[in-house]
Amino acid sequence: MNKLEAYGHIAALAIRGDLVFPTSVNAALRVQLALDDPECPIDEAIRLVLAEPQLAARTVALANSAMFNRTNGPEVTNVRAAIMRIGYHNLFALAAAMVVRQFGSKIADPELRAKAEQLWQHTVHVACLARIIARDVTYTNPDTALFAAIVHEVGNFYLLSRADEFPGLLEDDPENWQPASEEIITREVLKKLNIPEPVSTAIQGMRDSFLQIPPETLLDTLLLANHLSPVASPLQAAPRELPPHSESVIDLFIDEEMMEELLAQAGKDAEAMNATMLV
């Protein structure tokens, strides 16, 4: 089966809803779906988090990180205090990060594992940049931007998780590149994960959309964060370019000092998130 056939086969299975998720993904997904209910009682959220020891440890670690404890408040030592500090939206994003991270956990091929690790680093940097850009530049919801960025490459993580079964699937081969199949796979994975429609639409729009000037939307936030990320996606056919002359006008809404602060803060947050996910 060549690359074109493999993409077509996986896309056909995705359309039928036949998506193969690792057991660890399904466990994290159950937690994520429960937390999606804004009326979920705090005691139920605590029970769900404690039922997944990795999520419990990471929730406490994230609450104590510089990302959510910028005022050097007292260290939290339990899940209840951690959830109260980071909030449901960020707990939901953390569960989503576990889902994304777990896709690469069973990859056997060393080269594919390296791609999965680079894709994770790309995801973390885009997520931390998106959160700050949403807060300080586009004035969209920072929690939504963080979540959207965490899942924006989930289609490619899924492809990596299936690549062991389809040798050559991710080899460079422009003649067999199938963006339509990749779009289908991403769309169906997002649907399977119950990603909210506004987030899903923004993610799917990243392939063909341009950053508007000034940036104002969730899509703009993701495009700008992706452009500024110091780590590129290993599966991106080519870097997503900004519109002509965009580079020269970015300083109209992000001056040099603000850009330095933005990149430095995002870098620190990325280190905190990486440390959290290693717990």
Coordinates of C-alpha atoms in Angstrom, one line a residue, residues 1-216:
M1 CA 0.0 0.0 0.0
N2 CA 1.6 3.3 -1.1
K3 CA 1.2 6.6 0.7
L4 CA -1.8 7.7 -1.4
E5 CA -3.7 4.4 -0.8
A6 CA -2.8 4.6 2.9
Y7 CA -4.2 8.1 3.3
G8 CA -7.3 7.1 1.4
H9 CA -7.8 4.0 3.5
I10 CA -7.5 5.8 6.8
A11 CA -9.7 8.6 5.6
A12 CA -12.4 6.1 4.5
L13 CA -12.3 4.5 8.0
A14 CA -12.5 7.9 9.6
I15 CA -15.6 8.8 7.6
R16 CA -17.2 5.5 8.9
G17 CA -16.3 6.5 12.4
D18 CA -13.8 3.6 12.7
L19 CA -11.1 5.5 14.5
V20 CA -8.6 3.5 16.5
F21 CA -7.7 5.2 19.8
P22 CA -5.2 3.7 22.3
T23 CA -6.8 2.6 25.6
S24 CA -5.0 5.4 27.5
V25 CA -6.6 7.9 25.1
N26 CA -10.1 6.6 25.8
A27 CA -9.5 6.9 29.6
A28 CA -8.4 10.5 29.4
L29 CA -11.2 11.2 26.9
R30 CA -13.8 10.0 29.4
V31 CA -12.5 12.5 31.9
Q32 CA -12.4 15.3 29.4
L33 CA -16.0 14.7 28.3
A34 CA -17.2 14.8 31.9
L35 CA -15.4 18.0 32.6
D36 CA -17.0 19.5 29.5
D37 CA -20.1 20.1 31.5
P38 CA -19.8 23.5 33.2
E39 CA -22.3 22.3 35.8
C40 CA -20.0 19.4 36.9
P41 CA -19.8 19.7 40.7
I42 CA -16.4 20.3 42.1
D43 CA -16.6 17.1 44.1
E44 CA -17.3 15.1 40.9
A45 CA -14.4 16.9 39.1
I46 CA -12.1 15.9 42.0
R47 CA -13.3 12.3 41.9
L48 CA -12.7 12.1 38.1
V49 CA -9.2 13.6 38.4
L50 CA -8.2 11.3 41.3
A51 CA -9.4 8.3 39.2
E52 CA -6.6 9.1 36.8
P53 CA -3.4 9.3 38.9
Q54 CA -1.4 10.9 36.1
L55 CA -4.0 13.7 35.6
A56 CA -4.1 14.3 39.4
A57 CA -0.3 14.7 39.6
R58 CA -0.2 16.9 36.6
T59 CA -3.1 19.1 37.8
V60 CA -1.3 19.8 41.1
A61 CA 2.0 20.4 39.3
L62 CA 0.4 22.8 36.8
A63 CA -1.3 24.7 39.6
N64 CA 2.1 25.2 41.3
S65 CA 3.9 26.2 38.1
A66 CA 4.8 29.7 37.2
M67 CA 2.2 29.6 34.5
F68 CA -0.6 29.7 37.1
N69 CA 1.2 30.9 40.2
R70 CA 2.8 34.1 39.0
T71 CA 2.3 35.8 42.4
N72 CA 4.3 33.1 44.3
G73 CA 1.3 32.1 46.3
P74 CA 1.3 29.2 48.7
E75 CA 2.1 25.8 47.2
V76 CA -1.1 23.7 46.7
T77 CA -0.8 20.1 47.8
N78 CA -4.2 18.6 46.8
V79 CA -6.4 18.3 43.8
R80 CA -9.2 20.5 45.2
A81 CA -7.0 23.5 45.7
A82 CA -5.3 22.8 42.3
I83 CA -8.7 22.8 40.5
M84 CA -9.7 26.0 42.3
R85 CA -6.5 27.7 41.2
I86 CA -6.4 26.7 37.5
G87 CA -10.2 26.5 36.9
Y88 CA -12.3 24.1 34.9
H89 CA -11.4 25.5 31.5
N90 CA -7.7 24.8 32.1
L91 CA -8.4 21.5 33.7
F92 CA -10.3 20.6 30.6
A93 CA -7.3 21.7 28.4
L94 CA -5.0 19.6 30.6
A95 CA -7.1 16.5 30.0
A96 CA -7.1 17.3 26.3
A97 CA -3.3 17.6 26.4
M98 CA -3.2 14.1 28.0
V99 CA -5.3 12.8 25.1
V100 CA -3.0 14.4 22.5
R101 CA 0.1 13.2 24.3
Q102 CA -1.1 9.6 24.6
F103 CA -1.5 9.2 20.9
G104 CA 2.3 9.0 20.6
S105 CA 2.8 6.7 23.7
K106 CA 2.6 3.4 21.8
I107 CA 4.6 4.3 18.7
A108 CA 7.4 1.8 18.3
D109 CA 9.4 3.1 15.4
P110 CA 12.2 5.5 16.7
E111 CA 11.9 7.9 13.8
L112 CA 8.1 8.2 14.3
R113 CA 8.6 8.7 18.0
A114 CA 11.0 11.5 17.3
K115 CA 8.4 13.1 15.0
A116 CA 5.8 12.7 17.7
E117 CA 8.0 14.4 20.2
Q118 CA 8.7 17.3 17.9
L119 CA 5.0 17.6 17.1
W120 CA 4.3 17.7 20.9
Q121 CA 7.0 20.5 21.4
H122 CA 5.4 22.4 18.5
T123 CA 2.0 22.0 20.1
V124 CA 3.2 23.2 23.5
H125 CA 4.8 26.3 22.1
V126 CA 1.8 27.2 20.0
A127 CA -0.5 26.7 23.0
C128 CA 1.5 28.9 25.3
L129 CA 1.9 31.6 22.6
A130 CA -1.8 31.4 21.7
R131 CA -2.8 32.0 25.4
I132 CA -0.8 35.1 25.6
I133 CA -1.7 36.4 22.2
A134 CA -5.4 35.9 23.0
R135 CA -5.0 37.8 26.2
D136 CA -2.8 40.7 25.0
V137 CA -3.3 41.0 21.2
T138 CA -6.5 39.6 19.8
Y139 CA -8.5 39.9 23.0
T140 CA -10.2 36.5 22.5
N141 CA -10.7 34.0 25.3
P142 CA -7.3 32.9 26.5
D143 CA -8.6 29.6 27.9
T144 CA -10.2 28.8 24.6
A145 CA -7.1 29.7 22.7
L146 CA -5.0 27.5 24.9
F147 CA -7.3 24.5 24.4
A148 CA -7.6 25.1 20.6
A149 CA -3.9 25.2 20.3
I150 CA -3.4 22.0 22.3
V151 CA -5.7 20.1 20.0
H152 CA -4.8 21.9 16.7
E153 CA -2.4 19.1 15.6
V154 CA -4.5 16.2 16.9
G155 CA -5.2 14.9 13.3
N156 CA -1.4 14.6 12.7
F157 CA -0.9 12.9 16.1
Y158 CA -3.6 10.4 15.0
L159 CA -1.8 9.8 11.8
L160 CA 1.5 9.2 13.6
S161 CA -0.2 6.7 15.9
R162 CA -1.3 4.7 12.8
A163 CA 1.9 5.1 10.9
D164 CA 3.4 1.9 12.3
E165 CA 0.7 0.0 10.5
F166 CA 1.3 1.8 7.2
P167 CA 5.0 1.9 6.3
G168 CA 5.8 5.0 4.2
L169 CA 2.7 6.9 5.2
L170 CA 4.6 9.9 6.3
E171 CA 7.5 9.8 3.9
D172 CA 8.1 12.9 1.8
D173 CA 6.4 12.3 -1.5
P174 CA 4.8 15.4 -3.1
E175 CA 3.2 13.4 -5.9
N176 CA 1.2 11.3 -3.4
W177 CA 0.4 14.2 -1.0
Q178 CA -3.3 14.1 -0.2
P179 CA -4.4 17.2 1.6
A180 CA -8.0 16.3 1.1
S181 CA -7.6 13.0 3.0
E182 CA -5.7 14.7 5.7
E183 CA -8.5 17.3 6.1
I184 CA -11.0 14.5 6.4
I185 CA -9.0 12.7 9.0
T186 CA -8.5 15.8 11.1
R187 CA -12.2 16.7 10.8
E188 CA -13.3 13.2 11.9
V189 CA -10.8 13.0 14.8
L190 CA -12.0 16.4 16.0
K191 CA -15.6 15.2 15.8
K192 CA -14.8 12.0 17.7
L193 CA -13.1 14.0 20.5
N194 CA -16.2 16.3 20.7
I195 CA -14.2 19.4 20.0
P196 CA -16.6 22.4 20.2
E197 CA -17.6 23.7 16.7
P198 CA -16.0 27.2 17.0
V199 CA -12.7 25.6 18.0
S200 CA -13.0 22.9 15.3
T201 CA -13.8 25.5 12.6
A202 CA -10.8 27.6 13.6
I203 CA -8.4 24.6 13.5
Q204 CA -9.7 23.4 10.1
G205 CA -9.4 27.0 8.8
M206 CA -5.7 27.1 9.5
R207 CA -4.7 25.2 6.4
D208 CA -6.1 27.7 3.8
S209 CA -6.6 31.0 5.8
F210 CA -4.5 34.1 6.1
L211 CA -3.9 36.2 9.1
Q212 CA -6.0 39.3 9.0
I213 CA -4.5 42.6 10.1
P214 CA -5.1 43.4 12.8
P215 CA -5.7 39.9 14.1
E216 CA -9.0 39.6 16.0

